[in-house]
Structures are given as structure tokens and as C-alpha cells.
């Protein structure tokens, strides 16, 4: 694959075609594989620039993303599972950021029940995706949801 230098107004650069995109993807995959082949067992658990993600986590993410793009069925499976995982991980992380008692019932496909009760606090029932929106600052918090979670 050759590299071409393009100078000028970016609005005049033609969009790449399918065959060029496939060549670029193949080259990136080749380089990624070469990098992975250089890793030893001691490297997989090392931290990365993505906080809370190890080398293994990033690698799995990249490979799973490629699988999802190659198969509509796999894409839907991952999207369904990802919604559940996002809800669960967000709730667990959010709970470590404050000490208030709560009973949170998240509804929808990504739902679940999460609680830390030290009193007789009422259940707060809310859609899981809406809860993530509120905790990230894109909704109106109520009660214990006033504790933000940077997403």
C-alpha cells in the first residue's frame, strides 16, 4: 500500500471508495496483528491510556467490534448484551461514588435491581437508559440520582 500526500482544501478531497477502505482496513488489521504478536503474557494485564482498561480489554474490544461490523447478527447480539452490561457497570461504579442508601430498579432490556439500604428508603424505578442519561448530566436528577457519574 502506498501513501499519498494530499495538500489543499479538505472539501475537495474525494470520498474513498469501498476497495480503498478495504485496503486500509486490511493494512490496519495487519499492523494490529503484528503488534499483538509482540506481546508476552506479562503485557496483557497492563494498564492503557483508557483508564480501567487493560491491554487485554482493549484488544477484546477491537476484535469484538470487528466481529460486530462483519455480521449483522453478531452486531445485534453485542448491542443487546452491551445495553445490559452498560447498565450494570454504570450502576456499580455510581454506587462507589456516594454513600447514600438507595434501592434502584432499572427497567427495560438493560434493567436490573441495585440497592444499598441503611433505612426504609423507597424504591426508585426508572428506565435503565434514562438513568444513565441522568447520571451523565443529560437529564433531571431526583433524589439519590443527584450524584453524577461522569460518562
Short mmCIF file of C-alpha atoms in Angstrom, two decimals:
data_model
loop_
_atom_site.label_atom_id
_atom_site.label_comp_id
_atom_site.label_asym_id
_atom_site.label_seq_id
_atom_site.Cartn_x
_atom_site.Cartn_y
_atom_site.Cartn_z
CA UNK A 1 0.00 0.00 0.00
CA UNK A 2 1.41 3.38 -0.92
CA UNK A 3 0.90 6.59 0.98
CA UNK A 4 -0.19 9.64 -0.96
CA UNK A 5 0.29 13.14 0.37
CA UNK A 6 -2.70 15.38 -0.28
CA UNK A 7 -2.47 19.12 0.14
CA UNK A 8 -5.25 21.65 -0.14
CA UNK A 9 -8.83 22.26 0.85
CA UNK A 10 -10.25 19.17 2.57
CA UNK A 11 -13.66 19.76 0.98
CA UNK A 12 -12.12 18.95 -2.42
CA UNK A 13 -10.79 15.54 -1.34
CA UNK A 14 -12.92 12.80 -2.85
CA UNK A 15 -14.51 10.28 -0.53
CA UNK A 16 -12.69 6.95 -0.54
CA UNK A 17 -14.33 4.04 -2.28
CA UNK A 18 -15.11 0.59 -0.94
CA UNK A 19 -11.98 -1.06 -2.34
CA UNK A 20 -9.70 1.62 -0.84
CA UNK A 21 -11.49 1.32 2.51
CA UNK A 22 -10.99 -2.45 2.42
CA UNK A 23 -7.27 -1.99 1.68
CA UNK A 24 -6.91 0.45 4.57
CA UNK A 25 -8.76 -1.89 6.94
CA UNK A 26 -6.63 -4.84 5.86
CA UNK A 27 -3.44 -2.84 6.47
CA UNK A 28 -4.61 -1.70 9.91
CA UNK A 29 -5.56 -5.26 10.83
CA UNK A 30 -2.15 -6.50 9.65
CA UNK A 31 -0.38 -3.89 11.80
CA UNK A 32 -2.58 -4.66 14.79
CA UNK A 33 -1.79 -8.38 14.49
CA UNK A 34 1.94 -7.64 14.29
CA UNK A 35 1.67 -5.60 17.47
CA UNK A 36 -0.29 -8.34 19.28
CA UNK A 37 2.26 -10.96 18.25
CA UNK A 38 4.94 -8.97 20.09
CA UNK A 39 3.08 -9.12 23.40
CA UNK A 40 4.15 -11.54 26.09
CA UNK A 41 1.98 -12.96 28.87
CA UNK A 42 3.12 -10.15 31.19
CA UNK A 43 1.70 -7.46 28.88
CA UNK A 44 -1.97 -8.49 28.72
CA UNK A 45 -2.89 -7.19 32.18
CA UNK A 46 -1.01 -3.90 31.85
CA UNK A 47 -2.98 -0.62 32.00
CA UNK A 48 -3.59 1.50 28.91
CA UNK A 49 -4.41 5.15 28.25
CA UNK A 50 -8.07 4.10 28.57
CA UNK A 51 -8.40 4.19 32.34
CA UNK A 52 -9.74 0.95 33.86
CA UNK A 53 -8.93 -0.96 30.62
CA UNK A 54 -6.04 -3.39 30.35
CA UNK A 55 -4.26 -4.32 27.12
CA UNK A 56 -6.46 -7.42 27.02
CA UNK A 57 -9.65 -5.36 27.45
CA UNK A 58 -8.75 -3.05 24.56
CA UNK A 59 -7.78 -5.99 22.37
CA UNK A 60 -11.05 -7.80 23.03
CA UNK A 61 -12.96 -4.59 22.34
CA UNK A 62 -11.24 -4.06 18.98
CA UNK A 63 -11.75 -7.67 17.89
CA UNK A 64 -15.38 -7.76 19.06
CA UNK A 65 -16.06 -4.51 17.19
CA UNK A 66 -14.65 -6.04 14.02
CA UNK A 67 -16.83 -9.12 14.52
CA UNK A 68 -19.89 -6.94 15.01
CA UNK A 69 -19.21 -4.98 11.83
CA UNK A 70 -18.79 -8.20 9.84
CA UNK A 71 -22.07 -9.79 10.97
CA UNK A 72 -25.47 -8.11 11.50
CA UNK A 73 -26.48 -10.99 13.80
CA UNK A 74 -23.34 -10.52 15.93
CA UNK A 75 -23.89 -6.75 15.97
CA UNK A 76 -27.41 -7.20 17.38
CA UNK A 77 -26.22 -9.76 19.94
CA UNK A 78 -23.49 -7.42 21.17
CA UNK A 79 -25.83 -4.41 21.24
CA UNK A 80 -28.35 -6.37 23.35
CA UNK A 81 -25.69 -7.62 25.77
CA UNK A 82 -23.92 -4.26 25.82
CA UNK A 83 -27.02 -2.42 26.99
CA UNK A 84 -27.29 -4.80 29.95
CA UNK A 85 -23.59 -4.51 30.74
CA UNK A 86 -23.61 -0.70 30.47
CA UNK A 87 -26.45 -0.54 32.95
CA UNK A 88 -24.83 -2.94 35.41
CA UNK A 89 -21.33 -1.42 35.24
CA UNK A 90 -22.65 2.14 35.44
CA UNK A 91 -24.76 1.32 38.48
CA UNK A 92 -21.87 -0.37 40.28
CA UNK A 93 -19.47 2.48 39.53
CA UNK A 94 -22.07 5.10 40.53
CA UNK A 95 -22.66 3.36 43.87
CA UNK A 96 -18.96 3.71 44.76
CA UNK A 97 -19.13 7.50 44.28
CA UNK A 98 -21.56 8.20 47.14
CA UNK A 99 -22.64 6.69 50.45
CA UNK A 100 -26.40 7.35 50.38
CA UNK A 101 -28.73 4.39 50.80
CA UNK A 102 -30.75 3.54 47.71
CA UNK A 103 -32.95 0.96 46.08
CA UNK A 104 -32.81 1.40 42.33
CA UNK A 105 -34.98 -0.65 39.98
CA UNK A 106 -33.86 -0.18 36.39
CA UNK A 107 -36.46 -1.18 33.83
CA UNK A 108 -36.19 -2.05 30.16
CA UNK A 109 -33.99 -4.61 28.40
CA UNK A 110 -30.91 -3.32 30.26
CA UNK A 111 -32.63 -3.36 33.64
CA UNK A 112 -31.85 -4.83 36.99
CA UNK A 113 -32.15 -4.14 40.71
CA UNK A 114 -29.41 -2.44 42.71
CA UNK A 115 -29.55 -1.47 46.34
CA UNK A 116 -27.69 -0.26 49.36
CA UNK A 117 -30.20 0.26 52.13
CA UNK A 118 -29.49 1.58 55.57
CA UNK A 119 -33.03 2.79 56.13
CA UNK A 120 -36.51 2.29 54.74
CA UNK A 121 -35.89 4.26 51.58
CA UNK A 122 -38.43 3.78 48.82
CA UNK A 123 -37.64 2.00 45.58
CA UNK A 124 -36.77 4.33 42.73
CA UNK A 125 -37.94 2.78 39.46
CA UNK A 126 -36.61 4.22 36.21
CA UNK A 127 -35.67 3.09 32.70
CA UNK A 128 -32.00 1.97 32.65
CA UNK A 129 -31.02 4.12 29.68
CA UNK A 130 -32.79 7.15 31.15
CA UNK A 131 -30.91 6.58 34.40
CA UNK A 132 -27.59 6.64 32.51
CA UNK A 133 -28.68 9.88 30.81
CA UNK A 134 -29.47 11.48 34.18
CA UNK A 135 -26.27 10.33 35.88
CA UNK A 136 -24.19 11.67 32.98
CA UNK A 137 -25.76 15.11 33.34
CA UNK A 138 -28.17 14.92 30.40
CA UNK A 139 -31.36 14.66 32.43
CA UNK A 140 -33.07 15.96 35.54
CA UNK A 141 -31.83 14.18 38.67
CA UNK A 142 -34.17 13.32 41.51
CA UNK A 143 -33.37 12.00 44.96
CA UNK A 144 -30.30 9.81 45.10
CA UNK A 145 -29.72 10.31 41.35
CA UNK A 146 -28.35 13.77 42.21
CA UNK A 147 -24.93 12.10 42.49
CA UNK A 148 -23.44 12.44 38.99
CA UNK A 149 -21.43 9.80 37.17
CA UNK A 150 -19.10 11.19 34.52
CA UNK A 151 -19.63 9.03 31.42
#
